[in-house]
mmCIF file of C-alpha atoms in Angstrom:
data_model
loop_
_atom_site.group_PDB
_atom_site.id
_atom_site.type_symbol
_atom_site.label_atom_id
_atom_site.label_comp_id
_atom_site.label_asym_id
_atom_site.label_seq_id
_atom_site.Cartn_x
_atom_site.Cartn_y
_atom_site.Cartn_z
ATOM 1 C CA GLU A 1 160.755 -45.123 170.828
ATOM 2 C CA LEU A 2 163.136 -47.845 169.673
ATOM 3 C CA VAL A 3 166.095 -45.467 169.718
ATOM 4 C CA SER A 4 165.215 -44.222 173.208
ATOM 5 C CA ALA A 5 164.863 -47.819 174.429
ATOM 6 C CA TYR A 6 168.246 -48.736 172.927
ATOM 7 C CA PHE A 7 169.864 -45.706 174.574
ATOM 8 C CA GLU A 8 168.419 -46.848 177.893
ATOM 9 C CA LEU A 9 169.742 -50.380 177.295
ATOM 10 C CA LEU A 10 173.260 -49.031 176.707
ATOM 11 C CA ARG A 11 173.030 -46.787 179.766
ATOM 12 C CA VAL A 12 171.987 -49.675 181.998
ATOM 13 C CA ARG A 13 174.619 -51.948 180.441
ATOM 14 C CA GLN A 14 177.324 -49.365 181.137
ATOM 15 C CA MET A 15 176.275 -49.087 184.787
ATOM 16 C CA ARG A 16 176.205 -52.861 185.223
ATOM 17 C CA ILE A 17 179.543 -53.498 183.520
ATOM 18 C CA ALA A 18 181.348 -50.397 184.848
ATOM 19 C CA PRO A 19 183.515 -52.241 187.379
ATOM 20 C CA SER A 20 184.617 -54.850 184.825
ATOM 21 C CA ILE A 21 188.244 -55.599 183.938
ATOM 22 C CA ARG A 22 188.380 -53.311 180.908
ATOM 23 C CA ARG A 23 187.608 -49.736 181.888
ATOM 24 C CA LYS A 24 184.853 -48.182 179.783
ATOM 25 C CA PRO A 25 184.567 -44.414 179.308
ATOM 26 C CA HIS A 26 181.922 -42.692 181.455
ATOM 27 C CA CYS A 27 179.130 -41.843 179.052
ATOM 28 C CA ILE A 28 175.792 -40.121 179.419
ATOM 29 C CA PHE A 29 172.910 -40.964 177.101
ATOM 30 C CA LEU A 30 170.421 -38.124 176.709
ATOM 31 C CA ASN A 31 166.919 -38.451 175.345
ATOM 32 C CA SER A 32 166.175 -37.917 171.662
ATOM 33 C CA LEU A 33 163.732 -35.179 172.660
ATOM 34 C CA LEU A 34 166.565 -32.976 173.944
ATOM 35 C CA TYR A 35 167.367 -31.476 170.557
ATOM 36 C CA ASP A 36 163.683 -31.056 169.697
ATOM 37 C CA GLN A 37 163.268 -29.051 172.897
ATOM 38 C CA ILE A 38 166.449 -26.996 172.409
ATOM 39 C CA VAL A 39 165.282 -25.891 168.976
ATOM 40 C CA LYS A 40 161.558 -25.432 168.517
ATOM 41 C CA LYS A 41 160.437 -24.174 165.119
ATOM 42 C CA GLY A 42 164.015 -23.200 164.326
ATOM 43 C CA ILE A 43 164.398 -20.997 167.429
ATOM 44 C CA TYR A 44 167.036 -21.872 170.040
ATOM 45 C CA ASP A 45 165.645 -22.076 173.597
ATOM 46 C CA TYR A 46 168.020 -23.228 176.354
ATOM 47 C CA ALA A 47 165.394 -22.607 179.026
ATOM 48 C CA ALA A 48 163.307 -25.462 177.600
ATOM 49 C CA VAL A 49 165.953 -28.032 178.637
ATOM 50 C CA ARG A 50 167.745 -26.270 181.471
ATOM 51 C CA ARG A 51 166.071 -28.403 184.161
ATOM 52 C CA TRP A 52 166.999 -31.670 182.358
ATOM 53 C CA THR A 53 170.504 -31.614 183.807
ATOM 54 C CA THR A 54 170.129 -29.823 187.138
ATOM 55 C CA GLU A 55 170.912 -32.941 189.203
ATOM 56 C CA GLU A 56 174.013 -33.988 187.282
ATOM 57 C CA VAL A 57 176.850 -32.017 185.714
ATOM 58 C CA VAL A 58 176.753 -33.848 182.398
ATOM 59 C CA LEU A 59 179.870 -32.102 181.096
ATOM 60 C CA MET A 60 181.931 -34.097 183.606
ATOM 61 C CA ALA A 61 181.322 -37.222 181.512
ATOM 62 C CA HIS A 62 183.795 -38.563 178.968
ATOM 63 C CA LYS A 63 181.124 -38.456 176.243
ATOM 64 C CA ILE A 64 177.502 -37.334 175.990
ATOM 65 C CA PHE A 65 175.377 -39.057 173.357
ATOM 66 C CA ILE A 66 172.478 -37.106 171.839
ATOM 67 C CA PRO A 67 170.344 -38.759 169.151
ATOM 68 C CA VAL A 68 168.742 -36.292 166.747
ATOM 69 C CA ASN A 69 165.757 -37.040 164.544
ATOM 70 C CA ILE A 70 165.374 -34.750 161.558
ATOM 71 C CA THR A 71 161.712 -34.275 160.577
ATOM 72 C CA ASN A 72 160.865 -37.863 161.573
ATOM 73 C CA ALA A 73 162.763 -39.045 158.513
ATOM 74 C CA HIS A 74 166.454 -39.322 159.403
ATOM 75 C CA TRP A 75 168.543 -40.049 162.499
ATOM 76 C CA PHE A 76 172.011 -38.776 163.199
ATOM 77 C CA MET A 77 174.006 -38.656 166.390
ATOM 78 C CA ALA A 78 175.831 -35.902 168.185
ATOM 79 C CA VAL A 79 178.530 -36.915 170.652
ATOM 80 C CA VAL A 80 179.647 -34.119 172.931
ATOM 81 C CA VAL A 81 183.247 -34.558 174.082
ATOM 82 C CA PRO A 82 183.544 -32.039 176.925
ATOM 83 C CA ALA A 83 187.312 -32.371 177.446
ATOM 84 C CA ALA A 84 187.925 -31.381 173.829
ATOM 85 C CA GLY A 85 185.110 -28.809 173.651
ATOM 86 C CA VAL A 86 183.686 -30.531 170.608
ATOM 87 C CA PRO A 87 180.315 -31.874 169.574
ATOM 88 C CA GLU A 88 181.117 -34.583 167.015
ATOM 89 C CA LEU A 89 178.413 -35.234 164.438
ATOM 90 C CA PHE A 90 177.907 -38.713 163.003
ATOM 91 C CA ASP A 91 175.599 -38.810 159.994
ATOM 92 C CA SER A 92 175.426 -42.106 158.127
ATOM 93 C CA MET A 93 174.271 -40.298 154.980
ATOM 94 C CA GLY A 94 177.486 -38.282 154.933
ATOM 95 C CA ARG A 95 175.807 -34.906 155.368
ATOM 96 C CA THR A 96 177.186 -32.138 157.541
ATOM 97 C CA GLN A 97 174.565 -31.023 160.050
ATOM 98 C CA GLU A 98 176.518 -27.921 161.010
ATOM 99 C CA LYS A 99 173.562 -25.783 162.090
ATOM 100 C CA MET A 100 172.376 -28.528 164.444
ATOM 101 C CA GLY A 101 175.919 -29.004 165.690
ATOM 102 C CA ASN A 102 176.151 -25.292 166.462
ATOM 103 C CA HIS A 103 172.955 -25.507 168.532
ATOM 104 C CA ILE A 104 174.414 -28.416 170.512
ATOM 105 C CA ALA A 105 177.698 -26.534 171.005
ATOM 106 C CA ARG A 106 175.716 -23.557 172.280
ATOM 107 C CA TRP A 107 173.838 -25.859 174.701
ATOM 108 C CA ALA A 108 177.163 -27.272 175.982
ATOM 109 C CA LYS A 109 178.603 -23.783 176.436
ATOM 110 C CA MET A 110 175.554 -22.731 178.450
ATOM 111 C CA GLN A 111 175.778 -25.929 180.524
ATOM 112 C CA ALA A 112 179.402 -25.131 181.326
ATOM 113 C CA ALA A 113 178.556 -21.573 182.350
ATOM 114 C CA GLU A 114 175.651 -22.716 184.515
ATOM 115 C CA HIS A 115 177.798 -25.222 186.412
ATOM 116 C CA GLY A 116 180.860 -22.977 186.748
ATOM 117 C CA LEU A 117 183.049 -25.006 184.400
ATOM 118 C CA PRO A 118 185.848 -23.396 182.337
ATOM 119 C CA ASN A 119 184.768 -21.502 179.240
ATOM 120 C CA LYS A 120 185.860 -23.139 175.969
ATOM 121 C CA ASP A 121 185.687 -22.335 172.305
ATOM 122 C CA TRP A 122 183.258 -25.046 171.266
ATOM 123 C CA ARG A 123 183.773 -26.109 167.650
ATOM 124 C CA VAL A 124 181.660 -28.550 165.646
ATOM 125 C CA ASP A 125 183.341 -31.572 164.080
ATOM 126 C CA ALA A 126 181.641 -33.583 161.324
ATOM 127 C CA THR A 127 183.216 -36.964 161.992
ATOM 128 C CA PRO A 128 183.495 -39.727 159.383
ATOM 129 C CA CYS A 129 181.465 -42.831 160.094
ATOM 130 C CA ARG A 130 180.095 -45.825 158.248
ATOM 131 C CA VAL A 131 177.697 -44.862 155.473
ATOM 132 C CA GLN A 132 174.337 -46.592 155.468
ATOM 133 C CA GLU A 133 173.558 -49.179 152.788
ATOM 134 C CA ASN A 134 170.080 -47.879 151.920
ATOM 135 C CA CYS A 135 167.679 -45.095 152.847
ATOM 136 C CA ASP A 136 166.237 -46.973 155.849
ATOM 137 C CA ASP A 137 169.315 -47.768 157.950
ATOM 138 C CA CYS A 138 170.084 -44.440 159.637
ATOM 139 C CA GLY A 139 168.675 -45.585 162.993
ATOM 140 C CA VAL A 140 170.606 -48.869 162.826
ATOM 141 C CA CYS A 141 173.848 -47.070 161.978
ATOM 142 C CA MET A 142 173.325 -44.535 164.746
ATOM 143 C CA CYS A 143 172.641 -47.228 167.360
ATOM 144 C CA ARG A 144 175.709 -49.218 166.268
ATOM 145 C CA HIS A 145 177.945 -46.118 166.287
ATOM 146 C CA MET A 146 176.695 -45.270 169.757
ATOM 147 C CA GLU A 147 177.281 -48.790 171.043
ATOM 148 C CA LEU A 148 180.852 -48.919 169.731
ATOM 149 C CA MET A 149 181.816 -45.461 170.963
ATOM 150 C CA SER A 150 180.321 -46.037 174.406
ATOM 151 C CA GLU A 151 182.694 -49.015 174.658
ATOM 152 C CA GLY A 152 185.666 -46.902 173.568
ATOM 153 C CA GLU A 153 185.773 -48.325 170.021
ATOM 154 C CA SER A 154 185.919 -46.558 166.652
ATOM 155 C CA ALA A 155 182.749 -45.766 164.705
ATOM 156 C CA VAL A 156 184.501 -46.327 161.391
ATOM 157 C CA GLY A 157 185.001 -49.646 159.667
ATOM 158 C CA TRP A 158 182.716 -51.965 161.605
ATOM 159 C CA GLY A 159 181.478 -54.949 159.697
ATOM 160 C CA GLY A 160 178.194 -56.762 159.315
ATOM 161 C CA SER A 161 175.192 -56.075 157.177
ATOM 162 C CA SER A 162 172.569 -53.628 158.328
ATOM 163 C CA SER A 163 169.861 -56.290 158.216
ATOM 164 C CA TYR A 164 171.902 -58.456 160.617
ATOM 165 C CA LEU A 165 172.489 -55.484 162.932
ATOM 166 C CA ARG A 166 168.780 -54.596 162.829
ATOM 167 C CA ARG A 167 167.920 -58.116 164.017
ATOM 168 C CA GLN A 168 170.644 -57.963 166.692
ATOM 169 C CA ILE A 169 169.313 -54.664 168.040
ATOM 170 C CA ALA A 170 165.756 -56.058 168.119
ATOM 171 C CA ALA A 171 166.954 -59.158 169.989
ATOM 172 C CA GLU A 172 168.738 -57.117 172.659
#
């Protein structure tokens, strides 16, 4: 719930600040349930999420953020970059979630076909990001990565302790 609420906060913040002096990239923040619905019990099912994006062509965005929760124990983030045809995977434990990335690439390819967008060779990219300090900070790292990238910043090399960032996220 906290991750979904933080995604909503960033979405609303982007809409409110959009006409500001510094142009921010157009980003879409999808629900953390998207991946759970795409892959149920290890079986890919596009039909389960097809209606989620019928009103908006999400692949027209600069970036699409998809939080993924692995067995209620670990968070990582997928960022779909439609112009490049790449889902970038950010895992603060340094793992490569290639199978999950392939499912997201398949979803993006089906989205493109459904909306009549050009066909691309979608490739998965495990992108370096800050590594978490302990076994409990994956959600904090994911939220911070998402915040920075939605503002057009890099997800690598940001400072501050995880405990400070946890308090900052709670305060927002």
